[in-house]
mmCIF file of C-alpha atoms in Angstrom:
data_model
loop_
_atom_site.group_PDB
_atom_site.id
_atom_site.type_symbol
_atom_site.label_atom_id
_atom_site.label_comp_id
_atom_site.label_asym_id
_atom_site.label_seq_id
_atom_site.Cartn_x
_atom_site.Cartn_y
_atom_site.Cartn_z
ATOM 1 C CA MET A 1 -54.518 -40.173 -28.623
ATOM 2 C CA ARG A 2 -57.099 -42.801 -28.821
ATOM 3 C CA ALA A 3 -57.107 -46.957 -29.384
ATOM 4 C CA VAL A 4 -59.165 -48.520 -31.813
ATOM 5 C CA ILE A 5 -59.451 -52.476 -30.458
ATOM 6 C CA LEU A 6 -60.917 -54.646 -32.930
ATOM 7 C CA ALA A 7 -63.014 -57.198 -30.816
ATOM 8 C CA ALA A 8 -65.601 -58.189 -33.321
ATOM 9 C CA GLY A 9 -64.734 -62.173 -34.563
ATOM 10 C CA GLN A 10 -65.959 -65.298 -33.675
ATOM 11 C CA GLY A 11 -62.682 -67.186 -33.631
ATOM 12 C CA LEU A 12 -63.650 -70.451 -35.390
ATOM 13 C CA ARG A 13 -60.042 -71.754 -35.368
ATOM 14 C CA LEU A 14 -60.194 -72.166 -31.714
ATOM 15 C CA GLN A 15 -62.193 -75.145 -32.250
ATOM 16 C CA GLN A 16 -64.319 -74.329 -29.017
ATOM 17 C CA PRO A 17 -67.507 -76.373 -28.612
ATOM 18 C CA LYS A 18 -70.474 -74.546 -29.734
ATOM 19 C CA GLN A 19 -72.503 -74.047 -26.774
ATOM 20 C CA GLU A 20 -68.923 -72.957 -25.026
ATOM 21 C CA GLN A 21 -67.549 -70.259 -27.814
ATOM 22 C CA ILE A 22 -66.442 -66.671 -26.628
ATOM 23 C CA PRO A 23 -64.748 -64.022 -28.217
ATOM 24 C CA LYS A 24 -61.256 -64.312 -28.309
ATOM 25 C CA CYS A 25 -60.576 -61.228 -26.089
ATOM 26 C CA LEU A 26 -62.534 -62.960 -23.291
ATOM 27 C CA LEU A 27 -59.732 -65.626 -23.185
ATOM 28 C CA GLN A 28 -57.980 -65.693 -19.810
ATOM 29 C CA PHE A 29 -54.372 -65.455 -18.892
ATOM 30 C CA ASP A 30 -53.119 -65.306 -15.271
ATOM 31 C CA GLY A 31 -56.926 -64.396 -14.269
ATOM 32 C CA LYS A 32 -57.137 -61.396 -16.871
ATOM 33 C CA THR A 33 -58.613 -61.129 -19.966
ATOM 34 C CA LEU A 34 -57.386 -60.166 -23.310
ATOM 35 C CA LEU A 35 -59.252 -57.380 -22.836
ATOM 36 C CA GLU A 36 -58.794 -55.963 -19.401
ATOM 37 C CA ARG A 37 -54.974 -56.689 -20.171
ATOM 38 C CA HIS A 38 -55.435 -54.232 -23.335
ATOM 39 C CA LEU A 39 -57.090 -51.874 -21.327
ATOM 40 C CA ILE A 40 -54.424 -51.886 -18.409
ATOM 41 C CA LEU A 41 -51.636 -51.403 -20.769
ATOM 42 C CA LEU A 42 -53.116 -48.739 -22.240
ATOM 43 C CA LYS A 43 -53.608 -47.136 -19.517
ATOM 44 C CA SER A 44 -49.984 -47.462 -18.532
ATOM 45 C CA VAL A 45 -48.740 -45.831 -21.632
ATOM 46 C CA GLY A 46 -50.852 -42.849 -21.138
ATOM 47 C CA VAL A 47 -54.164 -44.068 -23.788
ATOM 48 C CA TYR A 48 -57.591 -43.481 -22.018
ATOM 49 C CA ASP A 49 -59.661 -43.102 -25.002
ATOM 50 C CA VAL A 50 -60.548 -46.567 -26.246
ATOM 51 C CA THR A 51 -63.267 -47.599 -28.604
ATOM 52 C CA LEU A 52 -64.287 -51.631 -29.079
ATOM 53 C CA ALA A 53 -65.578 -52.785 -32.120
ATOM 54 C CA LEU A 54 -67.225 -55.721 -31.067
ATOM 55 C CA GLY A 55 -69.677 -58.020 -33.059
ATOM 56 C CA PHE A 56 -69.725 -62.146 -31.692
ATOM 57 C CA ARG A 57 -71.489 -62.783 -28.592
ATOM 58 C CA HIS A 58 -71.052 -58.971 -27.772
ATOM 59 C CA GLU A 59 -73.097 -59.182 -24.753
ATOM 60 C CA LEU A 60 -70.079 -60.994 -23.215
ATOM 61 C CA ILE A 61 -67.546 -58.192 -23.691
ATOM 62 C CA GLU A 62 -70.489 -55.949 -22.342
ATOM 63 C CA ALA A 63 -70.648 -57.598 -19.346
ATOM 64 C CA GLU A 64 -67.181 -58.120 -18.947
ATOM 65 C CA ILE A 65 -66.554 -53.804 -19.181
ATOM 66 C CA LYS A 66 -69.284 -53.883 -16.620
ATOM 67 C CA ARG A 67 -67.468 -55.948 -14.583
ATOM 68 C CA LEU A 68 -64.420 -54.411 -14.708
ATOM 69 C CA ASN A 69 -66.032 -50.875 -14.074
ATOM 70 C CA TRP A 70 -63.304 -49.333 -16.254
ATOM 71 C CA GLN A 71 -63.264 -45.560 -15.966
ATOM 72 C CA PRO A 72 -62.704 -43.985 -18.736
ATOM 73 C CA SER A 73 -65.521 -46.668 -20.125
ATOM 74 C CA PRO A 74 -64.683 -47.486 -23.431
ATOM 75 C CA GLU A 75 -66.911 -46.494 -26.274
ATOM 76 C CA THR A 76 -68.767 -49.755 -28.399
ATOM 77 C CA PHE A 77 -69.805 -50.485 -31.158
ATOM 78 C CA VAL A 78 -71.158 -53.597 -32.571
ATOM 79 C CA ASN A 79 -70.586 -55.055 -36.341
ATOM 80 C CA SER A 80 -74.192 -56.998 -36.674
ATOM 81 C CA SER A 81 -72.612 -58.698 -39.614
ATOM 82 C CA PHE A 82 -69.612 -59.963 -37.924
ATOM 83 C CA ASP A 83 -68.600 -63.073 -40.136
ATOM 84 C CA LEU A 84 -68.216 -61.293 -43.212
ATOM 85 C CA GLY A 85 -64.705 -59.613 -42.576
ATOM 86 C CA SER A 86 -62.975 -57.717 -40.529
ATOM 87 C CA VAL A 87 -62.805 -54.428 -43.252
ATOM 88 C CA LEU A 88 -66.930 -54.307 -42.237
ATOM 89 C CA THR A 89 -65.783 -54.144 -38.375
ATOM 90 C CA VAL A 90 -63.443 -51.052 -39.351
ATOM 91 C CA HIS A 91 -65.973 -49.537 -41.013
ATOM 92 C CA THR A 92 -68.227 -49.414 -38.250
ATOM 93 C CA VAL A 93 -66.157 -47.555 -35.872
ATOM 94 C CA THR A 94 -65.022 -44.898 -38.444
ATOM 95 C CA ASP A 95 -65.989 -42.384 -36.515
ATOM 96 C CA ALA A 96 -63.547 -43.204 -33.721
ATOM 97 C CA VAL A 97 -60.796 -43.835 -36.536
ATOM 98 C CA THR A 98 -61.568 -40.332 -38.070
ATOM 99 C CA ARG A 99 -62.312 -38.478 -34.792
ATOM 100 C CA GLY A 100 -58.893 -36.327 -35.341
ATOM 101 C CA GLY A 101 -55.270 -36.825 -33.945
ATOM 102 C CA ASP A 102 -53.380 -39.716 -33.830
ATOM 103 C CA VAL A 103 -55.275 -43.525 -33.342
ATOM 104 C CA LEU A 104 -53.934 -46.625 -32.454
ATOM 105 C CA LEU A 105 -55.644 -49.856 -34.440
ATOM 106 C CA MET A 106 -55.398 -52.577 -32.496
ATOM 107 C CA ASP A 107 -56.239 -56.458 -33.233
ATOM 108 C CA ALA A 108 -57.932 -57.813 -29.565
ATOM 109 C CA ASP A 109 -56.625 -61.084 -29.793
ATOM 110 C CA VAL A 110 -52.908 -60.441 -28.559
ATOM 111 C CA LEU A 111 -50.892 -61.217 -25.700
ATOM 112 C CA CYS A 112 -48.109 -58.794 -25.562
ATOM 113 C CA ASP A 113 -45.974 -57.153 -23.439
ATOM 114 C CA ILE A 114 -46.176 -53.505 -22.522
ATOM 115 C CA ASP A 115 -43.017 -52.976 -24.398
ATOM 116 C CA ILE A 116 -44.743 -53.724 -27.659
ATOM 117 C CA LEU A 117 -47.551 -50.333 -26.468
ATOM 118 C CA SER A 118 -44.269 -48.584 -25.306
ATOM 119 C CA ALA A 119 -42.845 -48.880 -28.947
ATOM 120 C CA LEU A 120 -46.254 -47.996 -30.382
ATOM 121 C CA VAL A 121 -46.906 -44.996 -28.747
ATOM 122 C CA ALA A 122 -43.274 -43.502 -27.970
ATOM 123 C CA ASN A 123 -43.201 -39.853 -29.373
ATOM 124 C CA ASN A 124 -45.275 -37.363 -28.821
ATOM 125 C CA GLN A 125 -45.695 -35.954 -32.404
ATOM 126 C CA SER A 126 -47.816 -37.187 -34.910
ATOM 127 C CA ILE A 127 -46.734 -39.938 -36.745
ATOM 128 C CA ASN A 128 -47.666 -43.490 -38.809
ATOM 129 C CA ARG A 129 -46.220 -46.071 -36.941
ATOM 130 C CA LEU A 130 -46.111 -49.981 -37.633
ATOM 131 C CA LEU A 131 -44.601 -52.924 -35.763
ATOM 132 C CA ILE A 132 -42.331 -55.595 -36.649
ATOM 133 C CA ASP A 133 -41.032 -58.614 -35.816
ATOM 134 C CA TYR A 134 -37.921 -60.485 -37.075
ATOM 135 C CA ASN A 135 -37.739 -63.794 -35.388
ATOM 136 C CA PHE A 136 -40.949 -65.168 -36.964
ATOM 137 C CA GLU A 137 -41.817 -68.883 -37.893
ATOM 138 C CA GLU A 138 -42.130 -69.014 -41.625
ATOM 139 C CA GLY A 139 -45.390 -70.017 -43.062
ATOM 140 C CA GLU A 140 -48.633 -68.740 -44.848
ATOM 141 C CA GLU A 141 -50.441 -67.316 -41.265
ATOM 142 C CA PRO A 142 -48.004 -64.761 -40.396
ATOM 143 C CA VAL A 143 -48.957 -61.535 -41.799
ATOM 144 C CA LYS A 144 -45.468 -60.464 -43.173
ATOM 145 C CA LEU A 145 -43.787 -56.704 -43.193
ATOM 146 C CA CYS A 146 -41.487 -55.843 -46.117
ATOM 147 C CA ILE A 147 -38.929 -53.069 -46.358
ATOM 148 C CA ARG A 148 -37.027 -51.795 -49.058
ATOM 149 C CA ASP A 149 -34.766 -49.049 -48.404
ATOM 150 C CA GLY A 150 -36.271 -48.011 -44.958
ATOM 151 C CA ILE A 151 -39.465 -48.076 -46.669
ATOM 152 C CA PRO A 152 -42.516 -50.809 -46.236
ATOM 153 C CA VAL A 153 -44.018 -51.764 -49.420
ATOM 154 C CA GLU A 154 -45.724 -54.951 -48.563
ATOM 155 C CA LEU A 155 -47.928 -56.206 -45.838
ATOM 156 C CA ARG A 156 -49.219 -59.305 -46.662
ATOM 157 C CA LYS A 157 -49.673 -63.036 -45.716
ATOM 158 C CA LYS A 158 -48.676 -64.646 -48.963
ATOM 159 C CA LEU A 159 -45.953 -62.363 -50.716
ATOM 160 C CA SER A 160 -45.139 -62.500 -54.474
ATOM 161 C CA VAL A 161 -42.289 -64.572 -55.585
ATOM 162 C CA ASP A 162 -41.263 -60.909 -57.432
ATOM 163 C CA LEU A 163 -41.284 -58.531 -54.475
ATOM 164 C CA LYS A 164 -38.077 -57.255 -53.995
ATOM 165 C CA TYR A 165 -37.079 -55.959 -50.632
ATOM 166 C CA ASP A 166 -34.136 -56.118 -47.772
ATOM 167 C CA THR A 167 -35.649 -57.488 -44.883
ATOM 168 C CA VAL A 168 -38.550 -58.973 -44.054
ATOM 169 C CA GLY A 169 -40.382 -59.707 -40.457
ATOM 170 C CA GLU A 170 -43.810 -60.267 -38.896
ATOM 171 C CA SER A 171 -46.000 -57.509 -38.293
ATOM 172 C CA VAL A 172 -47.536 -57.391 -34.813
ATOM 173 C CA GLY A 173 -51.424 -56.520 -34.879
ATOM 174 C CA PHE A 174 -51.242 -53.246 -34.055
ATOM 175 C CA PHE A 175 -50.857 -49.818 -36.112
ATOM 176 C CA ARG A 176 -50.435 -46.335 -35.706
ATOM 177 C CA PHE A 177 -52.078 -43.583 -37.795
ATOM 178 C CA ASP A 178 -51.660 -40.090 -37.574
ATOM 179 C CA GLU A 179 -54.538 -37.812 -38.635
ATOM 180 C CA SER A 180 -54.124 -37.362 -42.359
ATOM 181 C CA ALA A 181 -53.351 -41.120 -42.697
ATOM 182 C CA ALA A 182 -56.463 -42.362 -40.460
ATOM 183 C CA GLN A 183 -58.892 -40.116 -42.821
ATOM 184 C CA ARG A 184 -57.574 -41.650 -45.554
ATOM 185 C CA PHE A 185 -57.604 -45.595 -44.968
ATOM 186 C CA ALA A 186 -60.965 -44.756 -43.322
ATOM 187 C CA THR A 187 -61.667 -43.436 -47.157
ATOM 188 C CA ILE A 188 -60.022 -46.973 -48.568
ATOM 189 C CA VAL A 189 -62.518 -48.749 -46.134
ATOM 190 C CA ARG A 190 -65.256 -47.383 -47.643
ATOM 191 C CA GLU A 191 -63.956 -48.120 -51.393
ATOM 192 C CA TYR A 192 -63.784 -51.925 -50.046
ATOM 193 C CA ILE A 193 -67.406 -51.694 -48.942
ATOM 194 C CA ASP A 194 -68.695 -49.960 -51.864
ATOM 195 C CA SER A 195 -66.985 -52.340 -53.952
ATOM 196 C CA ASN A 196 -68.360 -55.676 -52.318
ATOM 197 C CA ARG A 197 -64.971 -56.269 -51.058
ATOM 198 C CA ALA A 198 -66.519 -56.174 -46.962
ATOM 199 C CA HIS A 199 -65.284 -59.464 -46.761
ATOM 200 C CA MET A 200 -61.761 -59.107 -47.013
ATOM 201 C CA PRO A 201 -59.219 -58.737 -43.877
ATOM 202 C CA HIS A 202 -58.776 -55.079 -42.487
ATOM 203 C CA GLU A 203 -54.835 -55.742 -43.543
ATOM 204 C CA GLU A 204 -55.618 -54.967 -47.206
ATOM 205 C CA ALA A 205 -56.953 -51.735 -46.740
ATOM 206 C CA VAL A 206 -53.879 -51.062 -44.726
ATOM 207 C CA ARG A 207 -51.276 -52.364 -47.630
ATOM 208 C CA ASP A 208 -53.314 -50.077 -49.787
ATOM 209 C CA LEU A 209 -52.681 -47.516 -47.496
ATOM 210 C CA LEU A 210 -48.933 -48.228 -47.428
ATOM 211 C CA GLN A 211 -48.380 -48.578 -51.171
ATOM 212 C CA GLU A 212 -49.774 -45.254 -51.805
ATOM 213 C CA TYR A 213 -47.122 -44.026 -50.795
ATOM 214 C CA ASN A 214 -48.453 -40.812 -49.649
ATOM 215 C CA HIS A 215 -47.918 -41.055 -45.954
ATOM 216 C CA ILE A 216 -44.510 -41.766 -44.095
ATOM 217 C CA PHE A 217 -44.678 -44.591 -41.913
ATOM 218 C CA GLU A 218 -41.925 -45.701 -39.544
ATOM 219 C CA VAL A 219 -41.153 -48.890 -38.351
ATOM 220 C CA ARG A 220 -39.987 -50.151 -34.969
ATOM 221 C CA ASP A 221 -38.514 -52.771 -34.430
ATOM 222 C CA ILE A 222 -39.798 -55.150 -31.216
ATOM 223 C CA THR A 223 -37.908 -58.279 -31.832
ATOM 224 C CA GLY A 224 -37.390 -59.656 -28.689
ATOM 225 C CA ALA A 225 -40.391 -58.305 -26.639
ATOM 226 C CA PRO A 226 -43.285 -61.228 -25.703
ATOM 227 C CA TRP A 227 -46.104 -61.381 -27.842
ATOM 228 C CA MET A 228 -48.419 -63.434 -29.389
ATOM 229 C CA GLU A 229 -51.176 -63.591 -31.463
ATOM 230 C CA ILE A 230 -54.155 -66.163 -30.166
ATOM 231 C CA ASP A 231 -55.789 -67.990 -33.248
ATOM 232 C CA PHE A 232 -55.230 -71.938 -32.855
ATOM 233 C CA PRO A 233 -55.778 -74.079 -30.008
ATOM 234 C CA LYS A 234 -51.799 -74.541 -29.611
ATOM 235 C CA ASP A 235 -51.818 -70.870 -29.588
ATOM 236 C CA ILE A 236 -53.458 -70.732 -26.331
ATOM 237 C CA ILE A 237 -51.044 -73.358 -24.471
ATOM 238 C CA ARG A 238 -47.834 -71.723 -26.263
ATOM 239 C CA ALA A 239 -49.204 -68.639 -24.862
ATOM 240 C CA LYS A 240 -49.578 -69.314 -21.561
ATOM 241 C CA ASN A 241 -46.625 -71.666 -21.021
ATOM 242 C CA GLU A 242 -43.883 -69.394 -23.065
ATOM 243 C CA ILE A 243 -45.085 -65.895 -23.625
ATOM 244 C CA LEU A 244 -47.122 -65.350 -19.971
ATOM 245 C CA PRO A 245 -43.822 -65.962 -18.142
ATOM 246 C CA GLN A 246 -42.032 -63.166 -20.107
ATOM 247 C CA LEU A 247 -44.514 -60.273 -19.705
ATOM 248 C CA LYS A 248 -43.435 -57.370 -17.094
ATOM 249 C CA PRO A 249 -45.975 -57.368 -14.374
ATOM 250 C CA LEU A 250 -49.234 -55.699 -14.764
ATOM 251 C CA LEU A 251 -48.590 -52.619 -12.156
ATOM 252 C CA GLY A 252 -49.559 -49.280 -11.272
ATOM 253 C CA VAL A 253 -53.189 -49.613 -13.047
ATOM 254 C CA VAL A 254 -56.703 -49.459 -11.264
#
């Protein structure tokens, strides 16, 4: 199993002063960047093969990797057109997505507990898996995951009024694909690029994969486990004050 971490975005909604702008994965919480936390958590759950999709100020992330002297060193790819959209960023790392075996596709801007990663990687058999949090704030920002008869039927921020579902929660920005689903996902992403939809968020391609219903997806409930996506200045404050104190210590990994 390997992880592909998407860390190309500029994070404009954080409203950082232009001269101080850094990639969101370099935000620090209790002395560790989000990137370092991801690497520690992944190694803690047995995932050592990591690929980073970089873009905005990629040299800062590369410097952080060098500072950490992380082993094995993550493989890096750079999307020079990072401002176009995350579909293009995923396409940049197609080789890592389609290399074989299960792959984890992860957003880099999430502060989370090890229980989140444990839920994602649990089970040695190949599997497709989504994570859902039923305790979420309604609104336009959360990516909503809708379930009907145990099957995921929608993955979007804005839901159709005609959509029928049994339950709805917020999708954590982490996905697990088996080899077959990863190959198909990469093909869908390529189709987005070829049809001038490179500006779209990669969740749209995941949604298309789900709605083909050719691959069975398990949905794991992580409600109650602390996590937060960092998008706005207020998110940094809440992450430090509310989420960070709930996280289990980062132990046993060097």
